[in-house]
mmCIF file of C-alpha atoms and ligand atoms in Angstrom:
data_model
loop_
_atom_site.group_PDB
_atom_site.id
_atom_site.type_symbol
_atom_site.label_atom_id
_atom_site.label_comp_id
_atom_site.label_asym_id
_atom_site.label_seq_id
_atom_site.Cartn_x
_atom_site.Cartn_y
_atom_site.Cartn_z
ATOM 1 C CA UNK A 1 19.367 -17.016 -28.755
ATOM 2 C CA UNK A 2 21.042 -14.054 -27.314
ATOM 3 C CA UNK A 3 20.283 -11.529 -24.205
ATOM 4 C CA UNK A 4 18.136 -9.180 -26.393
ATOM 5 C CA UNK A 5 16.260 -11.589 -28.299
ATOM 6 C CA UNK A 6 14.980 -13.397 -24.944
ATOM 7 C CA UNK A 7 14.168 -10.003 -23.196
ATOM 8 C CA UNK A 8 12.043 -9.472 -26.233
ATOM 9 C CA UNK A 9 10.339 -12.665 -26.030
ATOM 10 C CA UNK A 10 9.710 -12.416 -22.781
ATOM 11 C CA UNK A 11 8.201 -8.822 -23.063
ATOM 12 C CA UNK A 12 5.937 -9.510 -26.184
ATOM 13 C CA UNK A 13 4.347 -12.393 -24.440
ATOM 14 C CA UNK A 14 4.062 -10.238 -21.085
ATOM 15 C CA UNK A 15 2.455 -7.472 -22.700
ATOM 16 C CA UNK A 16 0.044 -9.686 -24.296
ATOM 17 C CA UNK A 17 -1.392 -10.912 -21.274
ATOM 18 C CA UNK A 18 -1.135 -8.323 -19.170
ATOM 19 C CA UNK A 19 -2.302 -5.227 -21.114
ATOM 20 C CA UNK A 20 -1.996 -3.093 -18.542
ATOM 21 C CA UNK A 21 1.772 -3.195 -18.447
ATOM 22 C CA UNK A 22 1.840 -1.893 -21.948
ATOM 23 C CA UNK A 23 -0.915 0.576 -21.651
ATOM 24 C CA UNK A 24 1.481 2.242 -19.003
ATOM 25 C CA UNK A 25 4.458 1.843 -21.208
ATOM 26 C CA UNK A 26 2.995 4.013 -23.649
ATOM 27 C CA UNK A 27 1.646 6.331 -21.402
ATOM 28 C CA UNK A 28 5.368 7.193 -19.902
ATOM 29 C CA UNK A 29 6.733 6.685 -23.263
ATOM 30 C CA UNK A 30 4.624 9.348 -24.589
ATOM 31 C CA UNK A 31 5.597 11.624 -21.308
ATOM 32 C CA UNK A 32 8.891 11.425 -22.743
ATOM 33 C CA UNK A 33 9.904 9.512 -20.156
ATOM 34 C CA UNK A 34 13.068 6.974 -20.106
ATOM 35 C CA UNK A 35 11.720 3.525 -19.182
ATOM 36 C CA UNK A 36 14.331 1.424 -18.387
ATOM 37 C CA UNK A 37 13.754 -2.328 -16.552
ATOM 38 C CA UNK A 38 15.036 -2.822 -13.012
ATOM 39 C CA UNK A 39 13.996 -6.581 -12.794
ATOM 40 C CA UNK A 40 12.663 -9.045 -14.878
ATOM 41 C CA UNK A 41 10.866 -11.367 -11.718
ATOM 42 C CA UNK A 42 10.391 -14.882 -12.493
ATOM 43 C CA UNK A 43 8.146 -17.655 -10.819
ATOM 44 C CA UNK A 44 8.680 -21.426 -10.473
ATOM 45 C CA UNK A 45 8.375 -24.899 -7.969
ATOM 46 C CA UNK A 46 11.200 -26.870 -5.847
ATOM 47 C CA UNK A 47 10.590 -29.671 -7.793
ATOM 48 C CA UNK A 48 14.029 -30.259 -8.554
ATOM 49 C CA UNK A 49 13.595 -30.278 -12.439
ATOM 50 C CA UNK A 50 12.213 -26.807 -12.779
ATOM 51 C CA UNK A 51 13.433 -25.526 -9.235
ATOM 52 C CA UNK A 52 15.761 -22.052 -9.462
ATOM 53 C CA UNK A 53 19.139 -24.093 -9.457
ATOM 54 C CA UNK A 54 17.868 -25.721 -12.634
ATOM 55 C CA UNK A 55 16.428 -23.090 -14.200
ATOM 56 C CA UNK A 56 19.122 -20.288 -13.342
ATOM 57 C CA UNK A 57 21.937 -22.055 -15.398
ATOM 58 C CA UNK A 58 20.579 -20.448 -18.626
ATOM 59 C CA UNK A 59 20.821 -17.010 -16.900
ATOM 60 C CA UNK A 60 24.507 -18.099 -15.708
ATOM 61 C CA UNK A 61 24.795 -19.054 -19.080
ATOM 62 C CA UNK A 62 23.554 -15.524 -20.695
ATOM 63 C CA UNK A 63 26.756 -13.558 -18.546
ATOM 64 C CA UNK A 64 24.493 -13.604 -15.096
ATOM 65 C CA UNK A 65 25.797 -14.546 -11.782
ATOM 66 C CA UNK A 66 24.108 -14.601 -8.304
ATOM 67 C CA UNK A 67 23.778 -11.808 -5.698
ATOM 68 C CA UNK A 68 21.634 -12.237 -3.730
ATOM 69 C CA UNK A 69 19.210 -14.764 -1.843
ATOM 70 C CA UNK A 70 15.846 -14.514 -0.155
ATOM 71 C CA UNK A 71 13.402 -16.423 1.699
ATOM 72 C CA UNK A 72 9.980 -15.057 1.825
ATOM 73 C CA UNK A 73 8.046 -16.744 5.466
ATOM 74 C CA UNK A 74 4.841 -15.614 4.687
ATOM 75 C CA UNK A 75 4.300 -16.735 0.982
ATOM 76 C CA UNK A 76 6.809 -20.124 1.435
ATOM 77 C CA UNK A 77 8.856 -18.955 -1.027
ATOM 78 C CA UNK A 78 12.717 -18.930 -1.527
ATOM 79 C CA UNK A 79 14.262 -16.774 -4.263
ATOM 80 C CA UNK A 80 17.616 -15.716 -5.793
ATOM 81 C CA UNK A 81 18.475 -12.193 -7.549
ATOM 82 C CA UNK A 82 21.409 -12.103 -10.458
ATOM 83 C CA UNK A 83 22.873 -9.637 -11.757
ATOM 84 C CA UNK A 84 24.747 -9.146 -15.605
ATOM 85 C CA UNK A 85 28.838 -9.823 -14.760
ATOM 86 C CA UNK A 86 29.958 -6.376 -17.185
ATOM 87 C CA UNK A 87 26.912 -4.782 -18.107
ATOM 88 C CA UNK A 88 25.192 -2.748 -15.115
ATOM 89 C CA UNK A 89 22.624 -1.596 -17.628
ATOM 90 C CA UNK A 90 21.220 -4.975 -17.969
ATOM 91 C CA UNK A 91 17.908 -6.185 -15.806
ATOM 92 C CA UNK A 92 18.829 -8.194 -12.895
ATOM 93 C CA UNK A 93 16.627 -11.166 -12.987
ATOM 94 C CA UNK A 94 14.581 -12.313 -9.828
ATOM 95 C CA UNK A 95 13.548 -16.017 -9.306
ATOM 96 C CA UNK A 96 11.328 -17.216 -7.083
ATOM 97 C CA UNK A 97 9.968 -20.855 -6.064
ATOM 98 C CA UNK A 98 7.470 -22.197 -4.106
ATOM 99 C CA UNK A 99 8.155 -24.681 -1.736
ATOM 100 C CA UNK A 100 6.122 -27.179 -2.343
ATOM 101 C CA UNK A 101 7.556 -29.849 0.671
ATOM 102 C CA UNK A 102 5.966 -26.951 2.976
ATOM 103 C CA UNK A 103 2.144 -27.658 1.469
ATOM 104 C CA UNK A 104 -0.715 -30.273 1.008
ATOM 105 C CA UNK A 105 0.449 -33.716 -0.041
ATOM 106 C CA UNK A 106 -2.287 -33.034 -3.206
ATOM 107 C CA UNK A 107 -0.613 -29.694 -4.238
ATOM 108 C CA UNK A 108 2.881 -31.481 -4.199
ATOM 109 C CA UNK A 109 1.091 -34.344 -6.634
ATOM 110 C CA UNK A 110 -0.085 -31.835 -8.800
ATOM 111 C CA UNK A 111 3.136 -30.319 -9.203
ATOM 112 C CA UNK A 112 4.695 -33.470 -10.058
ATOM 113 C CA UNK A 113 2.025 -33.941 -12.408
ATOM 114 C CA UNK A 114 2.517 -31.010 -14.299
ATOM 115 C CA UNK A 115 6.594 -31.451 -14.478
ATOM 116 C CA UNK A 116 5.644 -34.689 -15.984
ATOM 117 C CA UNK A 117 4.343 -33.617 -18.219
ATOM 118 C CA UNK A 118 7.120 -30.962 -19.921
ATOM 119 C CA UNK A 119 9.019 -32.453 -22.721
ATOM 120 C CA UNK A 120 12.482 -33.578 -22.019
ATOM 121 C CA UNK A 121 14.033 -31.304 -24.510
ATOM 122 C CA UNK A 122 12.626 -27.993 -23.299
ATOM 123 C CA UNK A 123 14.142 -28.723 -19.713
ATOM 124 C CA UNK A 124 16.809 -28.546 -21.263
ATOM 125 C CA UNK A 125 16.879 -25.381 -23.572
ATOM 126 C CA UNK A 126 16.467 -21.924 -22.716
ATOM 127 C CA UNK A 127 13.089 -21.881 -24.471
ATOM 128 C CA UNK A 128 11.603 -23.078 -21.127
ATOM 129 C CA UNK A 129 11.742 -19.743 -19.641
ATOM 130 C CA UNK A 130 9.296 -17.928 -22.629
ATOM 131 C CA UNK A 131 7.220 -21.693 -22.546
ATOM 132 C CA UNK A 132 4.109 -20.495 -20.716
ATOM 133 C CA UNK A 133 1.891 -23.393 -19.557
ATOM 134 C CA UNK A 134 4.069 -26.453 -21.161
ATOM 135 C CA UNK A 135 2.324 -28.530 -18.222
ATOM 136 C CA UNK A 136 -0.802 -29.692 -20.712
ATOM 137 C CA UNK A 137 -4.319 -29.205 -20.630
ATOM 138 C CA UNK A 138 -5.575 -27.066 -17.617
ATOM 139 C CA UNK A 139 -8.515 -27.977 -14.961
ATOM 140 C CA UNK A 140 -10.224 -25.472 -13.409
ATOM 141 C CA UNK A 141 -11.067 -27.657 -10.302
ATOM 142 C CA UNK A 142 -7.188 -28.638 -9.681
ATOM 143 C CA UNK A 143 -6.715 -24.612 -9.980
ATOM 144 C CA UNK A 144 -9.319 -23.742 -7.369
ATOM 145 C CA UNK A 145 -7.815 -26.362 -5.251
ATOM 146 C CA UNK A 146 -4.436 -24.777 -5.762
ATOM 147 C CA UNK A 147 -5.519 -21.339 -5.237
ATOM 148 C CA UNK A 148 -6.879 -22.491 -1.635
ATOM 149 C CA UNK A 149 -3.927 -22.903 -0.796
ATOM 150 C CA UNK A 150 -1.353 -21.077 -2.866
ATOM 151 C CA UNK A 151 -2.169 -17.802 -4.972
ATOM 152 C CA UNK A 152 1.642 -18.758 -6.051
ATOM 153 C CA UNK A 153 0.875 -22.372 -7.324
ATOM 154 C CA UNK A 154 -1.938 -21.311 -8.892
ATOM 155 C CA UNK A 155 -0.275 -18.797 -11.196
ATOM 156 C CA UNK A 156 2.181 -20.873 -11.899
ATOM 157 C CA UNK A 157 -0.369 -23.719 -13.139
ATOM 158 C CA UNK A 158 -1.748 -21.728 -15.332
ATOM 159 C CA UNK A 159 0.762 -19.774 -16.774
ATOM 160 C CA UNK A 160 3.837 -21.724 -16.163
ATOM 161 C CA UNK A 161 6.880 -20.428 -17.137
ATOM 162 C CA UNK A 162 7.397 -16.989 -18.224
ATOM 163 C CA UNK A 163 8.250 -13.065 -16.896
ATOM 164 C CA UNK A 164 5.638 -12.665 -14.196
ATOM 165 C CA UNK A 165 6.263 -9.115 -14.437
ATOM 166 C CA UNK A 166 8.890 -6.691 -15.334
ATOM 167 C CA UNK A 167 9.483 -3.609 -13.154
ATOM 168 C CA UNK A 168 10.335 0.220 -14.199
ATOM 169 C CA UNK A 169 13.656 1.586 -12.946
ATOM 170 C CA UNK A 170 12.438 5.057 -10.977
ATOM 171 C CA UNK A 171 15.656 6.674 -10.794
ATOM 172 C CA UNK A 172 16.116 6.375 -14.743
ATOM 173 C CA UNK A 173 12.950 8.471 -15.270
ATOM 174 C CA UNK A 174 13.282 12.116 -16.017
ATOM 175 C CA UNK A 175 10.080 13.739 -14.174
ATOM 176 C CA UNK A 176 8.083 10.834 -12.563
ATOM 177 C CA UNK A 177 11.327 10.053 -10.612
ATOM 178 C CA UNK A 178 9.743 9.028 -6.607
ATOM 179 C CA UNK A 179 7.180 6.660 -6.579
ATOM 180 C CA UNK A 180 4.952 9.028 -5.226
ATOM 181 C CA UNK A 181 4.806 10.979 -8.412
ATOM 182 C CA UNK A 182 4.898 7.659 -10.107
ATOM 183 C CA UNK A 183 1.575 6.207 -8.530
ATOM 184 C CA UNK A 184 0.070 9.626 -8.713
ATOM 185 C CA UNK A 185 0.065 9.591 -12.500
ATOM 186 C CA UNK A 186 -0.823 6.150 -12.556
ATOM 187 C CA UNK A 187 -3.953 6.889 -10.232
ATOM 188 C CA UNK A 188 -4.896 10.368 -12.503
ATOM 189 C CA UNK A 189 -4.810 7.779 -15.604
ATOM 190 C CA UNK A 190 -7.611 5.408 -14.137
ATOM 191 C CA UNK A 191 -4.973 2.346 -12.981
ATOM 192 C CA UNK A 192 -5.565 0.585 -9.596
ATOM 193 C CA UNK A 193 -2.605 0.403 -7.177
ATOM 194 C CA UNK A 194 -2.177 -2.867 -4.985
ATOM 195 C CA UNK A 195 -2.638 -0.912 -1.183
ATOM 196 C CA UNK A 196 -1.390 -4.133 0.505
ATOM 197 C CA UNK A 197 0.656 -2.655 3.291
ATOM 198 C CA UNK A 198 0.290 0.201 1.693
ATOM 199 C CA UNK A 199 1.020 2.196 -1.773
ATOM 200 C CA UNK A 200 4.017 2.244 -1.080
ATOM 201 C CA UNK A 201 6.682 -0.858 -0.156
ATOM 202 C CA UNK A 202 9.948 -0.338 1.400
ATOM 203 C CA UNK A 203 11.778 2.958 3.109
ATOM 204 C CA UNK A 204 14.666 5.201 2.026
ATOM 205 C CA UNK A 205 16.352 3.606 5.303
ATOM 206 C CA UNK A 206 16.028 -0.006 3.644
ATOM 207 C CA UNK A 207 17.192 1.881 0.310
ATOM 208 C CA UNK A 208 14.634 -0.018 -2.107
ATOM 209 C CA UNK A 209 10.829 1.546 -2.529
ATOM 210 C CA UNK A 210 8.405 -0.301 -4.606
ATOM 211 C CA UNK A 211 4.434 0.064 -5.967
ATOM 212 C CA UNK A 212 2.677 -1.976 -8.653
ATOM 213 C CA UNK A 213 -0.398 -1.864 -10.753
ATOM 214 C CA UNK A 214 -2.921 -4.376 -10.016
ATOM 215 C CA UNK A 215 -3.001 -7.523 -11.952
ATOM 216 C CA UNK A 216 -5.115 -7.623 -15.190
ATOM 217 C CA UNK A 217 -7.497 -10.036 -15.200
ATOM 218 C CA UNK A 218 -7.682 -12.657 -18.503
ATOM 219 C CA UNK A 219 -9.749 -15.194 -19.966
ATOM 220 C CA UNK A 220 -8.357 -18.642 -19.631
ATOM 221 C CA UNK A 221 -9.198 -21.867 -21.752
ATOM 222 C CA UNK A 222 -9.560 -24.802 -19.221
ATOM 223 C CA UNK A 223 -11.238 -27.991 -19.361
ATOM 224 C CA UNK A 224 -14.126 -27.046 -18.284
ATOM 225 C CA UNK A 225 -14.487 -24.161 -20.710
ATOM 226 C CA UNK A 226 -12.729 -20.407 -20.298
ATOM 227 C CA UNK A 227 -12.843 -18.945 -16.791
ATOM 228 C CA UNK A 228 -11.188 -15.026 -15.886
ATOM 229 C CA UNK A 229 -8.114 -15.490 -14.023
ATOM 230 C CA UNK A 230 -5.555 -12.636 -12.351
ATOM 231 C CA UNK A 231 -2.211 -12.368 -14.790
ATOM 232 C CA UNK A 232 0.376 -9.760 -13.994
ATOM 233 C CA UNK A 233 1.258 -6.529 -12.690
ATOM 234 C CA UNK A 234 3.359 -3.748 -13.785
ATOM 235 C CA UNK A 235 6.028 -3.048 -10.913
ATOM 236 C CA UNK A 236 8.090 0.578 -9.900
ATOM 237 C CA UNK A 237 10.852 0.137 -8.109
ATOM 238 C CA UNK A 238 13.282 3.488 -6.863
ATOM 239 C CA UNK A 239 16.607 2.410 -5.420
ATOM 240 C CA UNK A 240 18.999 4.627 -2.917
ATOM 241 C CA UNK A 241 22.547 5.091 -2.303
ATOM 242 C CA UNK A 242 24.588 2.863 0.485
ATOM 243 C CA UNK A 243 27.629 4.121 2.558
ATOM 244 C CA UNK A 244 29.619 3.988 -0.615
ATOM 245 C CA UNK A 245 27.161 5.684 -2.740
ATOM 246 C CA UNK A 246 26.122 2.682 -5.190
ATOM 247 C CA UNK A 247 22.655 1.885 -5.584
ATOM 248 C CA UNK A 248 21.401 -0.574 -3.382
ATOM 249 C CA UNK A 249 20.365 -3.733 -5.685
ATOM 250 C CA UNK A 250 18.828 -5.909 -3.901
ATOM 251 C CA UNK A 251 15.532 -6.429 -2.534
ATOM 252 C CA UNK A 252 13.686 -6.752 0.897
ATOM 253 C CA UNK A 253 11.939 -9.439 2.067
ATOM 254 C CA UNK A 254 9.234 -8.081 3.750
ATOM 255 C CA UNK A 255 8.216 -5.958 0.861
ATOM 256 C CA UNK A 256 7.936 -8.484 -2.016
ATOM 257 C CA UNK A 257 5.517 -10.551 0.435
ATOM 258 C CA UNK A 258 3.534 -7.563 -0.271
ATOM 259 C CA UNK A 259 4.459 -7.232 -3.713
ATOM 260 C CA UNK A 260 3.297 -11.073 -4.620
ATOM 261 C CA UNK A 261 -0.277 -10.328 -3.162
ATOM 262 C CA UNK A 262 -0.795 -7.845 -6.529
ATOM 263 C CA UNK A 263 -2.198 -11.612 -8.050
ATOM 264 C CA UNK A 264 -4.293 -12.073 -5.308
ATOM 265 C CA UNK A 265 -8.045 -11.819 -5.795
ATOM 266 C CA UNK A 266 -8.966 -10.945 -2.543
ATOM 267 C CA UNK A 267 -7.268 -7.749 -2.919
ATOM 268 C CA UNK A 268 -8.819 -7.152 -6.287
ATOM 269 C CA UNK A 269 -11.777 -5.771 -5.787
HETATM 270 NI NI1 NI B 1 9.600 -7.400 -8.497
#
């Protein structure tokens, strides 16, 4: 399976669950705008066999190569950002884990539980990364124990492996080119804006701002029967020059800790 093909895997299956994403799309699409992707951001536990090192050699593999790491205090998250070797016009991808050695002695079970449970051979293909919930049958008790103490593990419980959301590339657009004009569009078309630490992440000093749309909420089978449960959000992100006038690519720390609470209930109301 090539570049393309995945990207468009990975896109069907995000707009599907998180309608929101595509009812913007169209919107800026039908603006006449130019969407282009920034980052593709990806979510995923340190258990060794679906940690970032495992998971990142079929980006490697697909012409990617690493620039950049993070470690997020707040959350207990590490991450990695890659970028395409020759092609600048590519997404960079953005993986995140959870570091599960840093929580409850039951949410590191359940993790191991659910790796069990994934069939050899999709560890081992790229298919992993479009699998969704390949962990089996889902129980809404284990998820509202998980969600006590991890929005993160939670999310990735239920919806396992797949693009948590993809981002728009600001300075790419035509009109809507700052955020501001790109959350005050949003806002005149009836979307929400996650307001944790404000609409608005990041400076032009620290040469990356970012905003999101809320997550959309969906109806999940469990055990138990089908409960709602926060998906994804849509994510803008405008990038500035450094000293030697390239676009900064990376991202900031501080912001994304922001960024990840656009799943969390608490600020859905
Ligand atoms: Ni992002």
């Amino acid at each position: 399976m090539n570049l393309e093909q995945i990207f468009d895997k990975l896109w069907n299956q995000y707009i599907i669950e998180s309608p929101d994403s595509k009812r913007v799309y169209d919107l800026l699409i039908a603006e006449g705008e130019n969407v282009v992707n920034d980052h593709i951001a990806f979510r995923t536990f340190s258990d060794c066999s679906v940690d970032k090192d495992h998971l990142q050699k079929f980006w490697l593999n697909l012409g990617y190569e690493i620039k950049g790491e993070y470690r997020f205090e707040a959350k207990k998250l590490t991450a990695r950002h890659y970028e395409h070797k020759t092609d600048p016009n590519q997404p960079k991808i953005f993986i995140s884990q959870l570091e599960i050695r840093e929580f409850s002695t039951y949410l590191q079970e359940q993790v191991k539980k659910c790796v069990m449970n994934i069939p050899t051979a999709l560890l081992n293909s790229p298919e992993i990364l479009f699998s969704g919930n390949c962990f089996g049958e889902l129980d809404y008790d284990v998820y509202q124990k998980l969600l006590a103490e991890s929005e993160y593990a939670a999310w990735v419980y239920v919806f396992g492996f797949r693009a948590n959301h993809f981002t728009v590339y600001i300075n790419h657009m035509k009109k809507l080119n700052t955020v501001q004009a790109i959350n005050e569009f949003l806002k005149s078309k009836g979307f929400k804006l996650n307001s944790a630490g404000g609409e608005i992440k990041g400076t032009p000093e620290q040469l990356l701002e970012q905003s999101s749309t809320m997550a959309n909420e969906v109806m999940v089978p469990f055990k138990q029967g089908k409960f709602k449960v926060l998906n994804s959000f849509y994510e803008f992100a405008k990038r500035y020059p450094m000293s030697d006038g390239k676009l900064y690519q990376g991202f900031i720390a501080a912001s994304a800790d922001k960024l990840f609470e656009s799943t969390y209930i608490s600020n859905n109301i």
